[in-house]
């Protein structure tokens, strides 16, 4: 977006607006044609994305701007608040989002590792508009968010999987192993929803993938941004560990990687099983429940006896 930032900029002309698909959490997302008129009279055209945003997204986009070598993050051109609430303007990145269950590119995980490390010691100072992943968050995710999606799917096309999911979500909402993660694992700034539909892949092979839609940004354990889309044997997980070691100067603590991934895998699968059941059917959702049960068992073993982290 250098054309809009140049010191010889005289006028910005706003052209046609084109609604964009996606942006589930936003009331309005548009591609806007912009013309930058220079003091010399030269005109340059480019496109931006104008979006109604949450306050969390505004905060996150400002924070990620200061993360070096995070090529997968979008640039924030401008942000503000009007009578309808917060808004953001970012570059328009030509391309398409990935399939929801696609393997997220390594570049995305490398950028996330740099973001997570940067805020690992300062997460408590981030604004209160960024929701904290704590016991209340976990309970709401299980009893409200995930369960409401399951009930929607059940009303449309009842299936035995829905009863199993509701039973497990109820039991997990009282399971101490679910609540051990936020008490024990260090917290940082998170994107909050890292999966294929939030990754734009460039039309040309030279452009990096971009992790978009930061409206679910929150503060919580690092692996919540990894485990939803990356298994421990995946290229993305390896890329995350390499980038962490590069920026930290030492490897990520193996226990934190193992226990954090297991706990995040459990809570992520539980949190999103309802959305998957409603959108993609019971077969995928049943697999998530199986994975969640196995991950919760492992995380319980790894987190047991650990002292709560300091605020």
PDB file of C-alpha atoms in Angstrom:
ATOM      1  CA  UNK A   1       0.000   0.000   0.000  1.00  0.00           C
ATOM      2  CA  UNK A   2       2.896   2.361  -0.585  1.00  0.00           C
ATOM      3  CA  UNK A   3       0.875   4.445  -3.092  1.00  0.00           C
ATOM      4  CA  UNK A   4      -1.369   5.738  -0.314  1.00  0.00           C
ATOM      5  CA  UNK A   5       1.478   6.492   2.067  1.00  0.00           C
ATOM      6  CA  UNK A   6       3.760   8.510  -0.180  1.00  0.00           C
ATOM      7  CA  UNK A   7       4.507  12.110   0.961  1.00  0.00           C
ATOM      8  CA  UNK A   8       3.581  13.550  -2.460  1.00  0.00           C
ATOM      9  CA  UNK A   9      -0.024  12.373  -2.125  1.00  0.00           C
ATOM     10  CA  UNK A  10      -2.460  15.190  -2.963  1.00  0.00           C
ATOM     11  CA  UNK A  11      -5.921  13.606  -3.187  1.00  0.00           C
ATOM     12  CA  UNK A  12      -7.546  10.218  -2.579  1.00  0.00           C
ATOM     13  CA  UNK A  13     -10.533   9.523  -4.820  1.00  0.00           C
ATOM     14  CA  UNK A  14     -12.997   6.799  -3.787  1.00  0.00           C
ATOM     15  CA  UNK A  15     -14.511   4.861  -6.671  1.00  0.00           C
ATOM     16  CA  UNK A  16     -16.885   1.920  -6.935  1.00  0.00           C
ATOM     17  CA  UNK A  17     -17.609  -0.410  -4.034  1.00  0.00           C
ATOM     18  CA  UNK A  18     -18.025  -4.163  -4.451  1.00  0.00           C
ATOM     19  CA  UNK A  19     -19.462  -6.392  -1.692  1.00  0.00           C
ATOM     20  CA  UNK A  20     -17.175  -9.259  -0.708  1.00  0.00           C
ATOM     21  CA  UNK A  21     -18.233 -12.694   0.425  1.00  0.00           C
ATOM     22  CA  UNK A  22     -17.008 -14.003   3.747  1.00  0.00           C
ATOM     23  CA  UNK A  23     -16.556 -11.815   6.776  1.00  0.00           C
ATOM     24  CA  UNK A  24     -18.954 -13.875   8.875  1.00  0.00           C
ATOM     25  CA  UNK A  25     -18.499 -11.679  11.916  1.00  0.00           C
ATOM     26  CA  UNK A  26     -18.869  -8.367  10.072  1.00  0.00           C
ATOM     27  CA  UNK A  27     -21.998  -6.571   8.899  1.00  0.00           C
ATOM     28  CA  UNK A  28     -20.189  -5.063   5.918  1.00  0.00           C
ATOM     29  CA  UNK A  29     -17.113  -6.033   3.887  1.00  0.00           C
ATOM     30  CA  UNK A  30     -16.401  -4.254   0.605  1.00  0.00           C
ATOM     31  CA  UNK A  31     -13.681  -4.006  -2.002  1.00  0.00           C
ATOM     32  CA  UNK A  32     -13.275  -0.299  -2.760  1.00  0.00           C
ATOM     33  CA  UNK A  33     -11.579   1.121  -5.846  1.00  0.00           C
ATOM     34  CA  UNK A  34      -9.172   3.919  -4.892  1.00  0.00           C
ATOM     35  CA  UNK A  35      -7.271   6.434  -7.004  1.00  0.00           C
ATOM     36  CA  UNK A  36      -4.283   8.219  -5.482  1.00  0.00           C
ATOM     37  CA  UNK A  37      -3.596  11.562  -7.168  1.00  0.00           C
ATOM     38  CA  UNK A  38      -0.021  12.822  -6.737  1.00  0.00           C
ATOM     39  CA  UNK A  39       1.020  16.452  -6.498  1.00  0.00           C
ATOM     40  CA  UNK A  40       2.521  15.976  -9.948  1.00  0.00           C
ATOM     41  CA  UNK A  41      -0.895  15.007 -11.283  1.00  0.00           C
ATOM     42  CA  UNK A  42       0.052  11.352 -11.709  1.00  0.00           C
ATOM     43  CA  UNK A  43      -2.804   8.960 -10.866  1.00  0.00           C
ATOM     44  CA  UNK A  44      -2.379   5.502  -9.373  1.00  0.00           C
ATOM     45  CA  UNK A  45      -5.206   3.003  -8.890  1.00  0.00           C
ATOM     46  CA  UNK A  46      -5.457   0.248  -6.311  1.00  0.00           C
ATOM     47  CA  UNK A  47      -8.091  -1.573  -4.280  1.00  0.00           C
ATOM     48  CA  UNK A  48      -8.667  -1.743  -0.537  1.00  0.00           C
ATOM     49  CA  UNK A  49     -10.995  -3.661   1.747  1.00  0.00           C
ATOM     50  CA  UNK A  50     -13.279  -1.578   3.963  1.00  0.00           C
ATOM     51  CA  UNK A  51     -14.846  -3.536   6.794  1.00  0.00           C
ATOM     52  CA  UNK A  52     -17.053  -3.071   9.823  1.00  0.00           C
ATOM     53  CA  UNK A  53     -14.912  -4.483  12.603  1.00  0.00           C
ATOM     54  CA  UNK A  54     -14.955  -5.383  16.254  1.00  0.00           C
ATOM     55  CA  UNK A  55     -12.787  -3.427  18.666  1.00  0.00           C
ATOM     56  CA  UNK A  56     -10.738  -6.612  19.093  1.00  0.00           C
ATOM     57  CA  UNK A  57      -9.953  -6.683  15.373  1.00  0.00           C
ATOM     58  CA  UNK A  58      -8.819  -3.059  15.399  1.00  0.00           C
ATOM     59  CA  UNK A  59      -6.520  -3.750  18.349  1.00  0.00           C
ATOM     60  CA  UNK A  60      -5.108  -6.911  16.792  1.00  0.00           C
ATOM     61  CA  UNK A  61      -4.391  -5.300  13.412  1.00  0.00           C
ATOM     62  CA  UNK A  62      -2.516  -2.495  15.151  1.00  0.00           C
ATOM     63  CA  UNK A  63      -0.510  -4.971  17.223  1.00  0.00           C
ATOM     64  CA  UNK A  64       0.477  -7.241  14.337  1.00  0.00           C
ATOM     65  CA  UNK A  65       1.825  -4.252  12.426  1.00  0.00           C
ATOM     66  CA  UNK A  66       4.809  -4.202  14.797  1.00  0.00           C
ATOM     67  CA  UNK A  67       5.733  -7.883  14.340  1.00  0.00           C
ATOM     68  CA  UNK A  68       8.841  -8.167  12.124  1.00  0.00           C
ATOM     69  CA  UNK A  69       9.050 -10.741   9.323  1.00  0.00           C
ATOM     70  CA  UNK A  70       5.371 -11.682   9.709  1.00  0.00           C
ATOM     71  CA  UNK A  71       4.692 -11.922   5.993  1.00  0.00           C
ATOM     72  CA  UNK A  72       1.324 -13.657   6.330  1.00  0.00           C
ATOM     73  CA  UNK A  73      -0.340 -10.797   8.221  1.00  0.00           C
ATOM     74  CA  UNK A  74      -2.445  -8.115   6.517  1.00  0.00           C
ATOM     75  CA  UNK A  75      -1.446  -4.463   6.618  1.00  0.00           C
ATOM     76  CA  UNK A  76      -3.636  -1.951   8.441  1.00  0.00           C
ATOM     77  CA  UNK A  77      -4.098   1.159   6.285  1.00  0.00           C
ATOM     78  CA  UNK A  78      -6.527   2.983   8.538  1.00  0.00           C
ATOM     79  CA  UNK A  79      -9.010   2.410  11.357  1.00  0.00           C
ATOM     80  CA  UNK A  80     -11.512   4.431  13.288  1.00  0.00           C
ATOM     81  CA  UNK A  81     -14.957   4.623  14.824  1.00  0.00           C
ATOM     82  CA  UNK A  82     -18.110   6.334  13.616  1.00  0.00           C
ATOM     83  CA  UNK A  83     -21.773   6.310  14.642  1.00  0.00           C
ATOM     84  CA  UNK A  84     -22.071   2.675  13.491  1.00  0.00           C
ATOM     85  CA  UNK A  85     -19.003   1.456  15.371  1.00  0.00           C
ATOM     86  CA  UNK A  86     -15.383   0.506  14.555  1.00  0.00           C
ATOM     87  CA  UNK A  87     -14.110   0.103  10.994  1.00  0.00           C
ATOM     88  CA  UNK A  88     -10.829  -0.904   9.350  1.00  0.00           C
ATOM     89  CA  UNK A  89      -9.252  -0.479   5.924  1.00  0.00           C
ATOM     90  CA  UNK A  90      -6.703  -3.018   4.686  1.00  0.00           C
ATOM     91  CA  UNK A  91      -5.217  -3.782   1.276  1.00  0.00           C
ATOM     92  CA  UNK A  92      -7.226  -5.988  -1.061  1.00  0.00           C
ATOM     93  CA  UNK A  93      -5.218  -9.161  -1.618  1.00  0.00           C
ATOM     94  CA  UNK A  94      -6.267 -10.794  -4.911  1.00  0.00           C
ATOM     95  CA  UNK A  95      -6.814 -14.498  -4.570  1.00  0.00           C
ATOM     96  CA  UNK A  96      -9.154 -16.986  -2.950  1.00  0.00           C
ATOM     97  CA  UNK A  97      -9.617 -18.448   0.493  1.00  0.00           C
ATOM     98  CA  UNK A  98      -8.580 -22.033   1.044  1.00  0.00           C
ATOM     99  CA  UNK A  99     -11.005 -24.912   1.700  1.00  0.00           C
ATOM    100  CA  UNK A 100     -12.088 -25.003   5.340  1.00  0.00           C
ATOM    101  CA  UNK A 101     -10.195 -28.240   6.041  1.00  0.00           C
ATOM    102  CA  UNK A 102      -7.088 -27.431   3.970  1.00  0.00           C
ATOM    103  CA  UNK A 103      -3.611 -27.561   5.473  1.00  0.00           C
ATOM    104  CA  UNK A 104      -2.773 -23.958   6.338  1.00  0.00           C
ATOM    105  CA  UNK A 105       0.521 -22.796   4.722  1.00  0.00           C
ATOM    106  CA  UNK A 106       3.723 -22.896   6.745  1.00  0.00           C
ATOM    107  CA  UNK A 107       4.200 -19.136   6.298  1.00  0.00           C
ATOM    108  CA  UNK A 108       1.078 -18.502   8.353  1.00  0.00           C
ATOM    109  CA  UNK A 109       2.333 -20.562  11.283  1.00  0.00           C
ATOM    110  CA  UNK A 110       5.768 -18.967  11.099  1.00  0.00           C
ATOM    111  CA  UNK A 111       4.171 -15.510  11.327  1.00  0.00           C
ATOM    112  CA  UNK A 112       2.011 -16.643  14.253  1.00  0.00           C
ATOM    113  CA  UNK A 113       5.051 -17.903  16.140  1.00  0.00           C
ATOM    114  CA  UNK A 114       6.632 -14.455  15.868  1.00  0.00           C
ATOM    115  CA  UNK A 115       3.430 -12.784  17.062  1.00  0.00           C
ATOM    116  CA  UNK A 116       3.002 -15.179  19.981  1.00  0.00           C
ATOM    117  CA  UNK A 117       6.569 -14.800  21.172  1.00  0.00           C
ATOM    118  CA  UNK A 118       6.359 -11.001  20.985  1.00  0.00           C
ATOM    119  CA  UNK A 119       3.379 -10.844  23.349  1.00  0.00           C
ATOM    120  CA  UNK A 120       4.145 -13.797  25.612  1.00  0.00           C
ATOM    121  CA  UNK A 121       5.461 -11.633  28.445  1.00  0.00           C
ATOM    122  CA  UNK A 122       3.107  -8.692  27.911  1.00  0.00           C
ATOM    123  CA  UNK A 123      -0.275 -10.339  27.344  1.00  0.00           C
ATOM    124  CA  UNK A 124      -1.628  -9.021  30.636  1.00  0.00           C
ATOM    125  CA  UNK A 125      -1.101  -5.442  29.427  1.00  0.00           C
ATOM    126  CA  UNK A 126      -3.165  -5.851  26.253  1.00  0.00           C
ATOM    127  CA  UNK A 127      -6.496  -3.953  26.207  1.00  0.00           C
ATOM    128  CA  UNK A 128      -9.525  -5.412  27.963  1.00  0.00           C
ATOM    129  CA  UNK A 129     -11.431  -5.402  24.650  1.00  0.00           C
ATOM    130  CA  UNK A 130      -9.447  -8.522  23.796  1.00  0.00           C
ATOM    131  CA  UNK A 131     -11.317 -11.367  25.445  1.00  0.00           C
ATOM    132  CA  UNK A 132      -9.323 -13.643  27.732  1.00  0.00           C
ATOM    133  CA  UNK A 133      -9.425 -17.422  27.345  1.00  0.00           C
ATOM    134  CA  UNK A 134     -10.281 -18.357  30.926  1.00  0.00           C
ATOM    135  CA  UNK A 135     -12.703 -20.671  32.698  1.00  0.00           C
ATOM    136  CA  UNK A 136     -15.709 -18.561  31.784  1.00  0.00           C
ATOM    137  CA  UNK A 137     -14.658 -18.541  28.129  1.00  0.00           C
ATOM    138  CA  UNK A 138     -14.299 -22.346  28.067  1.00  0.00           C
ATOM    139  CA  UNK A 139     -17.656 -22.924  29.726  1.00  0.00           C
ATOM    140  CA  UNK A 140     -19.436 -20.577  27.331  1.00  0.00           C
ATOM    141  CA  UNK A 141     -17.717 -22.180  24.347  1.00  0.00           C
ATOM    142  CA  UNK A 142     -19.065 -25.583  25.361  1.00  0.00           C
ATOM    143  CA  UNK A 143     -22.492 -24.823  26.789  1.00  0.00           C
ATOM    144  CA  UNK A 144     -23.516 -21.940  24.532  1.00  0.00           C
ATOM    145  CA  UNK A 145     -21.478 -21.550  21.340  1.00  0.00           C
ATOM    146  CA  UNK A 146     -20.883 -25.187  20.372  1.00  0.00           C
ATOM    147  CA  UNK A 147     -24.187 -26.480  21.733  1.00  0.00           C
ATOM    148  CA  UNK A 148     -26.266 -23.890  19.866  1.00  0.00           C
ATOM    149  CA  UNK A 149     -24.681 -24.951  16.571  1.00  0.00           C
ATOM    150  CA  UNK A 150     -25.406 -28.610  17.346  1.00  0.00           C
ATOM    151  CA  UNK A 151     -29.051 -27.855  18.114  1.00  0.00           C
ATOM    152  CA  UNK A 152     -29.367 -25.924  14.851  1.00  0.00           C
ATOM    153  CA  UNK A 153     -28.004 -28.927  12.954  1.00  0.00           C
ATOM    154  CA  UNK A 154     -30.303 -31.234  14.896  1.00  0.00           C
ATOM    155  CA  UNK A 155     -33.383 -29.241  13.952  1.00  0.00           C
ATOM    156  CA  UNK A 156     -32.473 -29.301  10.265  1.00  0.00           C
ATOM    157  CA  UNK A 157     -31.438 -32.958   9.933  1.00  0.00           C
ATOM    158  CA  UNK A 158     -31.478 -35.043  13.149  1.00  0.00           C
ATOM    159  CA  UNK A 159     -28.648 -37.557  13.520  1.00  0.00           C
ATOM    160  CA  UNK A 160     -27.396 -39.727  16.426  1.00  0.00           C
ATOM    161  CA  UNK A 161     -24.151 -37.739  16.338  1.00  0.00           C
ATOM    162  CA  UNK A 162     -25.989 -34.690  17.659  1.00  0.00           C
ATOM    163  CA  UNK A 163     -27.058 -36.471  20.848  1.00  0.00           C
ATOM    164  CA  UNK A 164     -23.529 -37.734  21.406  1.00  0.00           C
ATOM    165  CA  UNK A 165     -22.114 -34.252  20.868  1.00  0.00           C
ATOM    166  CA  UNK A 166     -24.543 -32.587  23.270  1.00  0.00           C
ATOM    167  CA  UNK A 167     -23.823 -35.222  25.918  1.00  0.00           C
ATOM    168  CA  UNK A 168     -20.058 -34.812  25.568  1.00  0.00           C
ATOM    169  CA  UNK A 169     -20.238 -31.023  25.580  1.00  0.00           C
ATOM    170  CA  UNK A 170     -22.291 -31.138  28.774  1.00  0.00           C
ATOM    171  CA  UNK A 171     -19.850 -33.508  30.486  1.00  0.00           C
ATOM    172  CA  UNK A 172     -16.802 -31.583  29.303  1.00  0.00           C
ATOM    173  CA  UNK A 173     -18.273 -28.365  30.683  1.00  0.00           C
ATOM    174  CA  UNK A 174     -17.794 -29.906  34.154  1.00  0.00           C
ATOM    175  CA  UNK A 175     -14.452 -31.584  33.408  1.00  0.00           C
ATOM    176  CA  UNK A 176     -11.555 -30.006  35.313  1.00  0.00           C
ATOM    177  CA  UNK A 177      -9.153 -31.004  32.557  1.00  0.00           C
ATOM    178  CA  UNK A 178     -10.810 -28.433  30.273  1.00  0.00           C
ATOM    179  CA  UNK A 179     -10.130 -25.643  32.762  1.00  0.00           C
ATOM    180  CA  UNK A 180      -6.548 -26.664  33.513  1.00  0.00           C
ATOM    181  CA  UNK A 181      -5.203 -25.177  30.272  1.00  0.00           C
ATOM    182  CA  UNK A 182      -5.899 -21.478  30.959  1.00  0.00           C
ATOM    183  CA  UNK A 183      -4.675 -21.904  34.539  1.00  0.00           C
ATOM    184  CA  UNK A 184      -1.350 -23.462  33.582  1.00  0.00           C
ATOM    185  CA  UNK A 185      -0.363 -22.507  30.027  1.00  0.00           C
ATOM    186  CA  UNK A 186       1.203 -19.072  29.303  1.00  0.00           C
ATOM    187  CA  UNK A 187      -1.023 -16.652  27.382  1.00  0.00           C
ATOM    188  CA  UNK A 188      -0.342 -14.389  24.414  1.00  0.00           C
ATOM    189  CA  UNK A 189      -2.150 -12.502  21.640  1.00  0.00           C
ATOM    190  CA  UNK A 190      -4.047 -14.886  19.342  1.00  0.00           C
ATOM    191  CA  UNK A 191      -5.783 -14.651  15.989  1.00  0.00           C
ATOM    192  CA  UNK A 192      -8.400 -16.991  17.414  1.00  0.00           C
ATOM    193  CA  UNK A 193      -9.705 -18.718  14.270  1.00  0.00           C
ATOM    194  CA  UNK A 194      -6.846 -20.092  12.172  1.00  0.00           C
ATOM    195  CA  UNK A 195      -8.208 -22.347   9.439  1.00  0.00           C
ATOM    196  CA  UNK A 196      -8.500 -22.484   5.668  1.00  0.00           C
ATOM    197  CA  UNK A 197     -11.421 -20.097   5.147  1.00  0.00           C
ATOM    198  CA  UNK A 198      -9.456 -17.335   6.876  1.00  0.00           C
ATOM    199  CA  UNK A 199      -6.400 -17.714   4.633  1.00  0.00           C
ATOM    200  CA  UNK A 200      -6.251 -15.949   1.256  1.00  0.00           C
ATOM    201  CA  UNK A 201      -3.916 -17.572  -1.254  1.00  0.00           C
ATOM    202  CA  UNK A 202      -2.555 -15.183  -3.871  1.00  0.00           C
ATOM    203  CA  UNK A 203      -3.494 -15.494  -7.523  1.00  0.00           C
ATOM    204  CA  UNK A 204       0.201 -15.556  -8.443  1.00  0.00           C
ATOM    205  CA  UNK A 205       2.634 -17.879  -6.741  1.00  0.00           C
ATOM    206  CA  UNK A 206       4.900 -14.984  -5.703  1.00  0.00           C
ATOM    207  CA  UNK A 207       2.508 -13.440  -3.191  1.00  0.00           C
ATOM    208  CA  UNK A 208       2.441 -14.791   0.371  1.00  0.00           C
ATOM    209  CA  UNK A 209      -0.761 -16.226   1.853  1.00  0.00           C
ATOM    210  CA  UNK A 210      -2.601 -13.796   4.146  1.00  0.00           C
ATOM    211  CA  UNK A 211      -4.315 -14.613   7.422  1.00  0.00           C
ATOM    212  CA  UNK A 212      -7.432 -12.431   7.405  1.00  0.00           C
ATOM    213  CA  UNK A 213     -10.489 -11.834   9.637  1.00  0.00           C
ATOM    214  CA  UNK A 214      -8.988 -10.931  13.025  1.00  0.00           C
ATOM    215  CA  UNK A 215     -12.378 -10.339  14.633  1.00  0.00           C
ATOM    216  CA  UNK A 216     -11.905 -13.294  17.010  1.00  0.00           C
ATOM    217  CA  UNK A 217      -8.553 -12.032  18.302  1.00  0.00           C
ATOM    218  CA  UNK A 218      -8.160 -12.840  21.987  1.00  0.00           C
ATOM    219  CA  UNK A 219      -5.580 -13.583  24.680  1.00  0.00           C
ATOM    220  CA  UNK A 220      -4.869 -17.224  25.484  1.00  0.00           C
ATOM    221  CA  UNK A 221      -2.424 -20.171  25.229  1.00  0.00           C
ATOM    222  CA  UNK A 222      -0.305 -20.149  22.076  1.00  0.00           C
ATOM    223  CA  UNK A 223      -1.400 -23.515  20.728  1.00  0.00           C
ATOM    224  CA  UNK A 224      -4.988 -22.334  20.299  1.00  0.00           C
ATOM    225  CA  UNK A 225      -3.742 -20.742  17.070  1.00  0.00           C
ATOM    226  CA  UNK A 226      -1.976 -23.924  15.995  1.00  0.00           C
ATOM    227  CA  UNK A 227      -3.944 -27.004  17.033  1.00  0.00           C
ATOM    228  CA  UNK A 228      -7.138 -26.219  15.134  1.00  0.00           C
ATOM    229  CA  UNK A 229      -5.379 -26.666  11.779  1.00  0.00           C
ATOM    230  CA  UNK A 230      -2.055 -28.358  12.467  1.00  0.00           C
ATOM    231  CA  UNK A 231      -1.329 -31.780  13.931  1.00  0.00           C
ATOM    232  CA  UNK A 232       2.009 -32.308  15.642  1.00  0.00           C
ATOM    233  CA  UNK A 233       3.272 -34.216  12.600  1.00  0.00           C
ATOM    234  CA  UNK A 234       2.277 -31.505  10.105  1.00  0.00           C
ATOM    235  CA  UNK A 235       4.542 -29.173   8.160  1.00  0.00           C
ATOM    236  CA  UNK A 236       2.759 -26.219   9.754  1.00  0.00           C
ATOM    237  CA  UNK A 237       3.622 -27.335  13.280  1.00  0.00           C
ATOM    238  CA  UNK A 238       7.274 -27.818  12.304  1.00  0.00           C
ATOM    239  CA  UNK A 239       7.334 -24.372  10.695  1.00  0.00           C
ATOM    240  CA  UNK A 240       5.916 -22.868  13.879  1.00  0.00           C
ATOM    241  CA  UNK A 241       8.646 -24.472  16.013  1.00  0.00           C
ATOM    242  CA  UNK A 242      11.403 -23.341  13.630  1.00  0.00           C
ATOM    243  CA  UNK A 243      10.151 -19.763  13.615  1.00  0.00           C
ATOM    244  CA  UNK A 244       9.824 -19.768  17.413  1.00  0.00           C
ATOM    245  CA  UNK A 245      13.418 -20.924  17.820  1.00  0.00           C
ATOM    246  CA  UNK A 246      14.555 -18.321  15.310  1.00  0.00           C
ATOM    247  CA  UNK A 247      12.928 -15.394  17.119  1.00  0.00           C
ATOM    248  CA  UNK A 248      13.430 -16.660  20.680  1.00  0.00           C
ATOM    249  CA  UNK A 249      16.977 -17.909  20.254  1.00  0.00           C
ATOM    250  CA  UNK A 250      16.032 -21.254  21.802  1.00  0.00           C
ATOM    251  CA  UNK A 251      13.498 -24.014  21.128  1.00  0.00           C
ATOM    252  CA  UNK A 252       9.963 -23.817  22.466  1.00  0.00           C
ATOM    253  CA  UNK A 253       9.726 -25.726  25.743  1.00  0.00           C
ATOM    254  CA  UNK A 254       8.782 -29.305  24.716  1.00  0.00           C
ATOM    255  CA  UNK A 255       6.262 -29.668  27.541  1.00  0.00           C
ATOM    256  CA  UNK A 256       4.509 -26.446  26.556  1.00  0.00           C
ATOM    257  CA  UNK A 257       4.379 -27.573  22.929  1.00  0.00           C
ATOM    258  CA  UNK A 258       3.060 -31.037  23.804  1.00  0.00           C
ATOM    259  CA  UNK A 259       0.668 -30.192  26.635  1.00  0.00           C
ATOM    260  CA  UNK A 260      -0.458 -26.978  24.977  1.00  0.00           C
ATOM    261  CA  UNK A 261      -1.213 -28.693  21.688  1.00  0.00           C
ATOM    262  CA  UNK A 262      -3.144 -31.507  23.372  1.00  0.00           C
ATOM    263  CA  UNK A 263      -5.262 -29.108  25.442  1.00  0.00           C
ATOM    264  CA  UNK A 264      -5.861 -26.765  22.503  1.00  0.00           C
ATOM    265  CA  UNK A 265      -6.817 -29.695  20.293  1.00  0.00           C
ATOM    266  CA  UNK A 266      -9.395 -30.770  22.862  1.00  0.00           C
ATOM    267  CA  UNK A 267     -11.026 -27.385  23.437  1.00  0.00           C
ATOM    268  CA  UNK A 268     -10.854 -26.387  19.741  1.00  0.00           C
ATOM    269  CA  UNK A 269     -12.530 -29.572  18.543  1.00  0.00           C
ATOM    270  CA  UNK A 270     -15.194 -29.186  21.222  1.00  0.00           C
ATOM    271  CA  UNK A 271     -15.729 -25.501  20.455  1.00  0.00           C
ATOM    272  CA  UNK A 272     -16.133 -25.916  16.699  1.00  0.00           C
ATOM    273  CA  UNK A 273     -17.766 -29.337  16.438  1.00  0.00           C
ATOM    274  CA  UNK A 274     -21.195 -27.733  16.283  1.00  0.00           C
ATOM    275  CA  UNK A 275     -20.291 -25.399  13.425  1.00  0.00           C
ATOM    276  CA  UNK A 276     -18.770 -28.290  11.498  1.00  0.00           C
ATOM    277  CA  UNK A 277     -21.821 -30.493  12.138  1.00  0.00           C
ATOM    278  CA  UNK A 278     -24.181 -27.768  10.918  1.00  0.00           C
ATOM    279  CA  UNK A 279     -22.154 -26.725   7.877  1.00  0.00           C
ATOM    280  CA  UNK A 280     -20.446 -29.924   6.728  1.00  0.00           C
ATOM    281  CA  UNK A 281     -22.365 -32.813   8.243  1.00  0.00           C
ATOM    282  CA  UNK A 282     -22.050 -35.449  10.978  1.00  0.00           C
ATOM    283  CA  UNK A 283     -19.179 -37.447   9.490  1.00  0.00           C
ATOM    284  CA  UNK A 284     -16.651 -34.649   9.988  1.00  0.00           C
ATOM    285  CA  UNK A 285     -18.117 -33.752  13.362  1.00  0.00           C
ATOM    286  CA  UNK A 286     -17.850 -37.298  14.666  1.00  0.00           C
ATOM    287  CA  UNK A 287     -14.173 -37.361  13.773  1.00  0.00           C
ATOM    288  CA  UNK A 288     -13.708 -34.140  15.741  1.00  0.00           C
ATOM    289  CA  UNK A 289     -15.377 -35.634  18.812  1.00  0.00           C
ATOM    290  CA  UNK A 290     -13.078 -38.666  18.637  1.00  0.00           C
ATOM    291  CA  UNK A 291     -10.035 -36.423  18.321  1.00  0.00           C
ATOM    292  CA  UNK A 292     -11.273 -34.220  21.149  1.00  0.00           C
ATOM    293  CA  UNK A 293     -11.721 -37.127  23.527  1.00  0.00           C
ATOM    294  CA  UNK A 294      -8.219 -38.450  22.807  1.00  0.00           C
ATOM    295  CA  UNK A 295      -6.663 -34.990  23.145  1.00  0.00           C
ATOM    296  CA  UNK A 296      -8.462 -34.284  26.418  1.00  0.00           C
ATOM    297  CA  UNK A 297      -7.172 -37.530  27.886  1.00  0.00           C
ATOM    298  CA  UNK A 298      -3.592 -36.686  26.895  1.00  0.00           C
ATOM    299  CA  UNK A 299      -3.804 -33.071  28.065  1.00  0.00           C
ATOM    300  CA  UNK A 300      -5.143 -34.223  31.429  1.00  0.00           C
ATOM    301  CA  UNK A 301      -2.090 -36.428  31.881  1.00  0.00           C
ATOM    302  CA  UNK A 302       0.352 -33.696  30.838  1.00  0.00           C
ATOM    303  CA  UNK A 303      -1.226 -30.820  32.789  1.00  0.00           C
ATOM    304  CA  UNK A 304      -1.843 -32.746  36.004  1.00  0.00           C
ATOM    305  CA  UNK A 305       0.131 -31.406  38.971  1.00  0.00           C
ATOM    306  CA  UNK A 306       1.337 -28.266  37.233  1.00  0.00           C
ATOM    307  CA  UNK A 307       1.155 -25.039  39.206  1.00  0.00           C
ATOM    308  CA  UNK A 308      -1.119 -22.265  37.891  1.00  0.00           C
ATOM    309  CA  UNK A 309       0.703 -19.611  35.866  1.00  0.00           C
ATOM    310  CA  UNK A 310       1.133 -16.132  37.303  1.00  0.00           C
ATOM    311  CA  UNK A 311      -1.191 -13.438  35.924  1.00  0.00           C
TER     312      UNK A 311
END
